Coordinates of C-alpha atoms in Angstrom, one line a residue:
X1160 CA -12.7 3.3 -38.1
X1161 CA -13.0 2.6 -34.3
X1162 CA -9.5 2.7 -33.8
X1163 CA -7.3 5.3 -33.9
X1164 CA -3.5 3.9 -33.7
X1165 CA -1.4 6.1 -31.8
X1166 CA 2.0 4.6 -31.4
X1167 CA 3.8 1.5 -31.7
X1168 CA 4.5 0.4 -28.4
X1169 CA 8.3 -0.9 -28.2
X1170 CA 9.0 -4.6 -27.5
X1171 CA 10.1 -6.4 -24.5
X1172 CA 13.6 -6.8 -25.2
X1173 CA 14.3 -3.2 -26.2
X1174 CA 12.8 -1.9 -23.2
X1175 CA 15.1 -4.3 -21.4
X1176 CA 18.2 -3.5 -23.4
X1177 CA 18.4 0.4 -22.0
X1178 CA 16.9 -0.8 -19.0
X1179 CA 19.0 -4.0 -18.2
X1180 CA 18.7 -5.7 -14.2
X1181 CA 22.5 -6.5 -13.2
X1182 CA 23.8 -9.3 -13.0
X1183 CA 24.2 -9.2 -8.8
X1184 CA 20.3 -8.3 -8.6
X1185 CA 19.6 -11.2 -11.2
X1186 CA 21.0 -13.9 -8.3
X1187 CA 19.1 -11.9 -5.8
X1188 CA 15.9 -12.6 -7.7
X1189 CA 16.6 -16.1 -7.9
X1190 CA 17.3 -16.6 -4.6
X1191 CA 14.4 -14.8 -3.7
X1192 CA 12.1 -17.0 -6.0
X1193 CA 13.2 -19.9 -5.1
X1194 CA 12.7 -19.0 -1.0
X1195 CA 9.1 -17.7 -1.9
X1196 CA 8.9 -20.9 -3.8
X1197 CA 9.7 -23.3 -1.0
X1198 CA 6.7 -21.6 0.7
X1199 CA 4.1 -22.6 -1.6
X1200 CA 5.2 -25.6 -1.8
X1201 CA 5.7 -26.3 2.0
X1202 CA 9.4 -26.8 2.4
X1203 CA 9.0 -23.5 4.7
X1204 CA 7.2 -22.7 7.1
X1205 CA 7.6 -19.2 7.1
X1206 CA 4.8 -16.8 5.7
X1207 CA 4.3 -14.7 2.8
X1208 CA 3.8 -10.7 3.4
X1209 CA 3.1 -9.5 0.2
X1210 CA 2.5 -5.9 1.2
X1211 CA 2.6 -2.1 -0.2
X1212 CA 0.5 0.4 -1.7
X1213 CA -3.2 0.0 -3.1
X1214 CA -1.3 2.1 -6.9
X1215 CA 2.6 2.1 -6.9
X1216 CA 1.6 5.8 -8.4
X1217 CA 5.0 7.8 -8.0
X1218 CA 8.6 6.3 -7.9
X1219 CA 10.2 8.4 -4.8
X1220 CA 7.6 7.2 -2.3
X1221 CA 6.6 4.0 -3.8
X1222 CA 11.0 3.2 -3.2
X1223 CA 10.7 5.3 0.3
X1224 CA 8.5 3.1 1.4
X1225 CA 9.9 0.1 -0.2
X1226 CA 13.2 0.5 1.7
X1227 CA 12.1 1.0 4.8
X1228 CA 10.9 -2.6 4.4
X1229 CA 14.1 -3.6 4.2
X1230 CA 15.2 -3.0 7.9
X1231 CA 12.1 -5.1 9.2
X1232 CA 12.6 -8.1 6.5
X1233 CA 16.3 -8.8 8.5
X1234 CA 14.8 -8.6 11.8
X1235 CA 11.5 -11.3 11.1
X1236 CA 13.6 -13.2 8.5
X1237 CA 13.0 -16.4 10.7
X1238 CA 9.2 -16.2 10.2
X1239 CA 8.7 -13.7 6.9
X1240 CA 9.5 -13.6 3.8
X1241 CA 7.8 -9.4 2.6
X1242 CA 6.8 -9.5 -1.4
X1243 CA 6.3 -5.6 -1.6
X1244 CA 3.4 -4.4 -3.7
X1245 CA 4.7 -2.6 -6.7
X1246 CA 1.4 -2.5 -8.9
X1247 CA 1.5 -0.6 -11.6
X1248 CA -2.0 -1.6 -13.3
X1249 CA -5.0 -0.5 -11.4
X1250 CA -8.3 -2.1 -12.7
X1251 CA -11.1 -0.3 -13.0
X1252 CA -14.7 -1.1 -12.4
X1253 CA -16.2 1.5 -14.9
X1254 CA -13.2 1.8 -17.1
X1255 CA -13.0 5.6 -15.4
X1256 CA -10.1 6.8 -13.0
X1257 CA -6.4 6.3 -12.9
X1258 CA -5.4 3.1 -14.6
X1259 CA -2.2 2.9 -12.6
X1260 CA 1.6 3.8 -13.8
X1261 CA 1.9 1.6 -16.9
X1262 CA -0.5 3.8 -18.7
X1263 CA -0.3 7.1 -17.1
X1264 CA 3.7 7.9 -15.7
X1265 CA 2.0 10.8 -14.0
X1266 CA -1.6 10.9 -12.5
X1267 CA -2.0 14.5 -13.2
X1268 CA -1.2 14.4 -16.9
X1269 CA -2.3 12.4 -20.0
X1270 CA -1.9 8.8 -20.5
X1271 CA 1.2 7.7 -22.2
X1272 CA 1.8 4.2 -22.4
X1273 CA 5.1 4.1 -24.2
X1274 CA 6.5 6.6 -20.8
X1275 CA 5.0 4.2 -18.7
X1276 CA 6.3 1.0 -19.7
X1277 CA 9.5 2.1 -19.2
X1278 CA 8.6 3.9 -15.7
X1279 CA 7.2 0.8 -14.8
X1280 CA 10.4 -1.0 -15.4
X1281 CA 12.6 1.5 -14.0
X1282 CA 10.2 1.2 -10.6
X1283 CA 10.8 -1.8 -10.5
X1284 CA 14.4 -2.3 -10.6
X1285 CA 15.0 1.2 -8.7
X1286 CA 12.8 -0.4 -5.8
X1287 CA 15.0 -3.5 -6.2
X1288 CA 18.1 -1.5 -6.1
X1289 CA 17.3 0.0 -2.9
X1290 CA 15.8 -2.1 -0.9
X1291 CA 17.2 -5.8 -2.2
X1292 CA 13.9 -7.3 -2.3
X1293 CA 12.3 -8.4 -5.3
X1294 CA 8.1 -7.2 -5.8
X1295 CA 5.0 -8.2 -6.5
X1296 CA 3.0 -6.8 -9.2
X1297 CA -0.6 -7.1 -10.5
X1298 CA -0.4 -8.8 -14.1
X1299 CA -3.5 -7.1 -15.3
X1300 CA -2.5 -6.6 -18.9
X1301 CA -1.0 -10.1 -19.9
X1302 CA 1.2 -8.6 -22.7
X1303 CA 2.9 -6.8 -20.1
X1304 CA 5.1 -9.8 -18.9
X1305 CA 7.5 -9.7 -20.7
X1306 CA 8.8 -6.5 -19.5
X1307 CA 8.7 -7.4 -16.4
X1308 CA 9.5 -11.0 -16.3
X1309 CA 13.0 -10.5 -15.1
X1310 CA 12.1 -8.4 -12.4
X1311 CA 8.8 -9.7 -10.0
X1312 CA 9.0 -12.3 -7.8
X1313 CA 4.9 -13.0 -7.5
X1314 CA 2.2 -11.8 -9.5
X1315 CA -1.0 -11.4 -8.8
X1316 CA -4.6 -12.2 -11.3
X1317 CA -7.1 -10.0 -10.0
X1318 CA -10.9 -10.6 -9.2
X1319 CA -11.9 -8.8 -12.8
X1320 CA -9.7 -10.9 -14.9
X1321 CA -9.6 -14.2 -13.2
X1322 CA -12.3 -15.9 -15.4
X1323 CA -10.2 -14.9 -18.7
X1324 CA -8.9 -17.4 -20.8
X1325 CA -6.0 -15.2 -21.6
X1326 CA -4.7 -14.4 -18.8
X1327 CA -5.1 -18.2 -17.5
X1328 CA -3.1 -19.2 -20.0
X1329 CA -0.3 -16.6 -19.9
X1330 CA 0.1 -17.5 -16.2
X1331 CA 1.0 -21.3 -17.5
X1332 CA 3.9 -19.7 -18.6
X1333 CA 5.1 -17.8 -15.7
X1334 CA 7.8 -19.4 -13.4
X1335 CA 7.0 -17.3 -10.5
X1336 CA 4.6 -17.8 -7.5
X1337 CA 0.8 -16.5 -9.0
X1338 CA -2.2 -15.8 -6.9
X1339 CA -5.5 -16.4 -8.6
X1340 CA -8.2 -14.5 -7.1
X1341 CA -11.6 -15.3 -6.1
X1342 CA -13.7 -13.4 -8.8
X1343 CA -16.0 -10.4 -7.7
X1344 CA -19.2 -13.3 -7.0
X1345 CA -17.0 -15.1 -5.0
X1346 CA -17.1 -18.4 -6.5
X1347 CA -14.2 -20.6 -5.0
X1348 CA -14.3 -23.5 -8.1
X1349 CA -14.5 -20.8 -10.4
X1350 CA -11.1 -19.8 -8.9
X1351 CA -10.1 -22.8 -8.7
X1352 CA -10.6 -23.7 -12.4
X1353 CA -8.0 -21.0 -12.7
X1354 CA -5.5 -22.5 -10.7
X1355 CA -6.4 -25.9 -12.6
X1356 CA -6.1 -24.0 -16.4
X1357 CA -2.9 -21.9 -15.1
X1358 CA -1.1 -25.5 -13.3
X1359 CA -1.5 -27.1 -17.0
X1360 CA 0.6 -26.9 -20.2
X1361 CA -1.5 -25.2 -22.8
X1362 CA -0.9 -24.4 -26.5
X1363 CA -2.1 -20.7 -27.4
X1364 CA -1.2 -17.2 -29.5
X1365 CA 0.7 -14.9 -27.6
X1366 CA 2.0 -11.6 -28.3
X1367 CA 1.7 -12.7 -32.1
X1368 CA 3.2 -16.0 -31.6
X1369 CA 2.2 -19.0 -31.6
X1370 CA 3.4 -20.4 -28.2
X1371 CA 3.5 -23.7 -25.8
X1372 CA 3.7 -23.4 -22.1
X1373 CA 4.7 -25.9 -19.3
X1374 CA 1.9 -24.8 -16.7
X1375 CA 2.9 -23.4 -13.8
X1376 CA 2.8 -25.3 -10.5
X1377 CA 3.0 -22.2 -8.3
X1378 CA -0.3 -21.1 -9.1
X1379 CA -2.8 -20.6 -5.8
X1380 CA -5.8 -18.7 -4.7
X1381 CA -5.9 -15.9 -3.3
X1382 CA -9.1 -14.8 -0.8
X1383 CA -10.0 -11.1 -1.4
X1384 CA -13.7 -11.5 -0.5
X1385 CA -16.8 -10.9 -2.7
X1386 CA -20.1 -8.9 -3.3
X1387 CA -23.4 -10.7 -2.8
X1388 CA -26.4 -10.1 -5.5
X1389 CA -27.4 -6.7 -3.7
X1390 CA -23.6 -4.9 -4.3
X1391 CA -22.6 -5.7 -0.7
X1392 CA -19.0 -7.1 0.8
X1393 CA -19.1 -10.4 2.1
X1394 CA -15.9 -12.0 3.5
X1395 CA -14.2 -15.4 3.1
X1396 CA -11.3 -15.5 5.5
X1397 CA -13.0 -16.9 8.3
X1398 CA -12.2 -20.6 9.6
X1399 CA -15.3 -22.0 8.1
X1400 CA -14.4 -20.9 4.8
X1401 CA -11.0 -21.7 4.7
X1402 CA -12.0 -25.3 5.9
X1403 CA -14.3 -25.4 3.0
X1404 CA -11.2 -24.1 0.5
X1405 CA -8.8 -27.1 2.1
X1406 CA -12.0 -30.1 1.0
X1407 CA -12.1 -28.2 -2.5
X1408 CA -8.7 -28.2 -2.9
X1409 CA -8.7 -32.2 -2.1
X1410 CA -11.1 -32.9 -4.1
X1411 CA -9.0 -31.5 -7.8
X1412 CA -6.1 -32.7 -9.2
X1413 CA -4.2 -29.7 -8.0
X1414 CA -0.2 -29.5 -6.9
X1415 CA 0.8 -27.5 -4.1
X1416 CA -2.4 -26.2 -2.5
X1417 CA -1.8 -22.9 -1.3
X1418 CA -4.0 -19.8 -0.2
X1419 CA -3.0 -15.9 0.1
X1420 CA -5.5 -13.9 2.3
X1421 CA -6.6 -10.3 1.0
X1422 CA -6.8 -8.4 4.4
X1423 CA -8.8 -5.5 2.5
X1424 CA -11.1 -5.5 -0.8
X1425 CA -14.3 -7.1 0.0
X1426 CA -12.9 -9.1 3.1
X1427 CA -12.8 -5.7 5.0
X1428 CA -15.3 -3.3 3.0
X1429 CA -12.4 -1.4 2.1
X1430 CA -12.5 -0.1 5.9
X1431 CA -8.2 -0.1 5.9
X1432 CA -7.9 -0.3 9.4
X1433 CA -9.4 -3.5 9.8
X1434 CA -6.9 -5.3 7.9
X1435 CA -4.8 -5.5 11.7
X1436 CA -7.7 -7.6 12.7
X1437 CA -8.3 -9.8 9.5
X1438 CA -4.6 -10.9 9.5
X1439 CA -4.3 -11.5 13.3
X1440 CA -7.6 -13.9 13.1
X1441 CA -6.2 -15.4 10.0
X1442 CA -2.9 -15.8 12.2
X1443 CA -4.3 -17.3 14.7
X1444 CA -6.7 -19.8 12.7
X1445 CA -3.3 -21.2 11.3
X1446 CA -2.3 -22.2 15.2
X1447 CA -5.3 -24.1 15.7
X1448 CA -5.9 -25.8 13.0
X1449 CA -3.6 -28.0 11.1
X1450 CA -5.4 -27.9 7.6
X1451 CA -5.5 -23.5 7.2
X1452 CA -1.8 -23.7 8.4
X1453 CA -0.7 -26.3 5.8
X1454 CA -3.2 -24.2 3.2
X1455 CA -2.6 -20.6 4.0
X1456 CA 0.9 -19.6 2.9
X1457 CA 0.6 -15.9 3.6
X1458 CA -1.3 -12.3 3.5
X1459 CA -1.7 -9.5 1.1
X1460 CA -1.6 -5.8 3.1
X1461 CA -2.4 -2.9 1.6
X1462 CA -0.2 -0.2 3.0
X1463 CA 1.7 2.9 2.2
X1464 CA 3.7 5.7 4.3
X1465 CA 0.1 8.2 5.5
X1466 CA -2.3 6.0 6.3
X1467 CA -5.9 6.4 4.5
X1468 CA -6.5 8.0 1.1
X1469 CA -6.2 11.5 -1.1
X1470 CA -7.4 12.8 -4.1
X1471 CA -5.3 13.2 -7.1
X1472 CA -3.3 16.6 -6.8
X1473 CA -3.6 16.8 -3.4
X1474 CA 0.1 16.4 -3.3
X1475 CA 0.8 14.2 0.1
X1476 CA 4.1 12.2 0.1
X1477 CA 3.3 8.4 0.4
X1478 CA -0.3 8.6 0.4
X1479 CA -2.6 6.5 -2.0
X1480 CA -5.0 8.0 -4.6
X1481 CA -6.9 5.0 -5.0
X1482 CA -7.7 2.8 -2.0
X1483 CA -7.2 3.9 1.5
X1484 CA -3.9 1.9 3.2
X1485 CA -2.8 1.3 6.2
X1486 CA -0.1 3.8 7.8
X1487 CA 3.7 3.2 8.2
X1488 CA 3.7 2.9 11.7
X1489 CA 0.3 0.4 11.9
X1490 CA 1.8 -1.9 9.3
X1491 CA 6.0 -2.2 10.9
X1492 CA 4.2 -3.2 13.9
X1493 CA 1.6 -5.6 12.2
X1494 CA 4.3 -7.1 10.7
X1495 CA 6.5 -8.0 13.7
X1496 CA 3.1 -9.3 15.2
X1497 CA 2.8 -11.8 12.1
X1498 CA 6.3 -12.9 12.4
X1499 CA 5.6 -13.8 16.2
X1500 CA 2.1 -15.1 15.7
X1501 CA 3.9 -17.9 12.7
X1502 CA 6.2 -18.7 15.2
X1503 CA 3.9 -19.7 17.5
X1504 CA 1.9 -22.0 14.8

């Protein structure tokens, strides 16, 4: 047998019953939603900043940091709206390498995925707690949801997965904001086939049921750049493409068209600091050109307390073991700069 069953992975709602959101923080959410919401759909003008670490990979810092957010958000809450990163999934290329906190609670040790659906919930609601900001979170596994359902305010489809039938379809039933990515070729209407299958009402097996869904109209692209035929990064935040993403987006029978920018990935060749750069030309194209500003509804940062990267066991606070990030300081200050940039737009 190929298989070898090792536990029985508890359901949704028991993880939720000893691990309830309160009742205050459920309102938060909501009004949070529906303000993210209102930027998709153009009744704000402020921007998205959905920003945090490349691995949300141990609680205390992934919350440290997470809080510290919460000082900025009050001070650019005119012109921002910040979605922090709290992934807990981390795909991987090869199948090798940490898979993120869902499957392995701690980096060093085993995988347990029982221990780390419930850290990932606890994360989730402790970063809430804390900082009074609801997260963002990487749906790589589309079972997952439902623990998490109550808890994210925007989830993400990454490059990998974005040409899966399942996890088009799950996001039909999600009531958040969802960023479809561009998949690792870079095909825009193969992305936007995803937004088309995800904005419909479909009629599927889920989690053993059988199951209808409404579609969900918050579904939008997100731009994280590509790799041509010889392995190499090409970008696609530059005016020319997002020009090109505005006719596509015309020319399908799509609600709300809408665009997050991946400052790192493929757009920067995974060279961190030149995310500062990306999102200040993005910026910038939004305030001369009327089309990317009604298209482009925010950026995706990838950013943690030490800037750059470690290896696992290398034991610094606030520092990712996957992809490099920008550093505390870089990112506060790229933050105000976005806030004062979107006003100018």
């Amino acid at each position: 047998m190929s298989f070898t069953y090792l536990n029985e992975l508890p359901t949704p709602a028991q993880i939720k019953e000893r691990y309830p959101l309160s009742e205050e923080l459920t309102i938060l959410k909501r009004q949070r939603d529906q303000e993210i919401a209102d930027v998709i759909t153009g009744k704000d003008s402020r921007i998205l900043c959905i920003i945090g670490p490349c691995s949300a990979d141990n609680e205390a810092s992934v919350c440290d940091y997470v809080s510290r957010l919460t000082k900025i958000q009050e001070d650019v809450k005119d012109q921002v709206i910040i979605i922090p990163r709290v992934y807990t999934n981390k795909p991987r290329t090869t199948g090798e390498g940490y898979k993120g906190i869902a499957s392995q609670p701690d980096p060093e040790k085993a995988p347990d995925m029982v221990e780390g659906l419930i850290a990932m919930r606890k994360m989730h609601i402790r970063a809430i707690e804390e900082s009074g900001l609801t997260c963002a979170d990487e749906m790589l596994y589309p079972e997952n949801w439902g623990y998490v359902e109550d808890l994210l305010s925007y989830v993400a489809i990454g490059a990998r997965s974005v040409e899966d039938q399942h996890h088009r379809l799950t996001v039909s039933g999600f009531d958040v904001a969802s960023g479809m990515k561009n998949p690792t070729s870079g095909d825009f209407s193969v992305m936007l086939n995803s937004v088309y299958a995800a904005q419909h009402s479909h009629h599927f097996v889920y989690r053993g049921y059988e199951v209808e869904t409404t579609g969900n109209p918050l579904t939008h692209v997100v731009l994280r750049g590509a790799q041509n035929k010889h392995g190499n990064s090409t970008t696609n935040y530059h005016y020319e493409d997002l020009m090109r993403l505005h006719d596509m987006y015309e020319k399908m029978d799509l609600v709300n068209p809408a665009a997050i920018i991946d400052t790192n990935h493929s757009n920067s060749g995974k060279q961190f600091k030149e995310q500062i750069r990306i999102a200040k030309e993005v910026m910038h194209n939004r305030q001369v050109s009327k089309e990317i500003k009604s298209l482009v509804k925010g950026l995706m940062i990838e950013s943690y307390i030490e800037e750059g990267a470690q290896k696992i066991g290398d034991g610094i606070y606030g520092k990712s073991i996957t992809d490099p990030c920008l550093g505390w300081e870089d990112s506060k200050n790229l933050i105000y700069e976005l806030a004062e940039m979107n006003a100018k737009a």
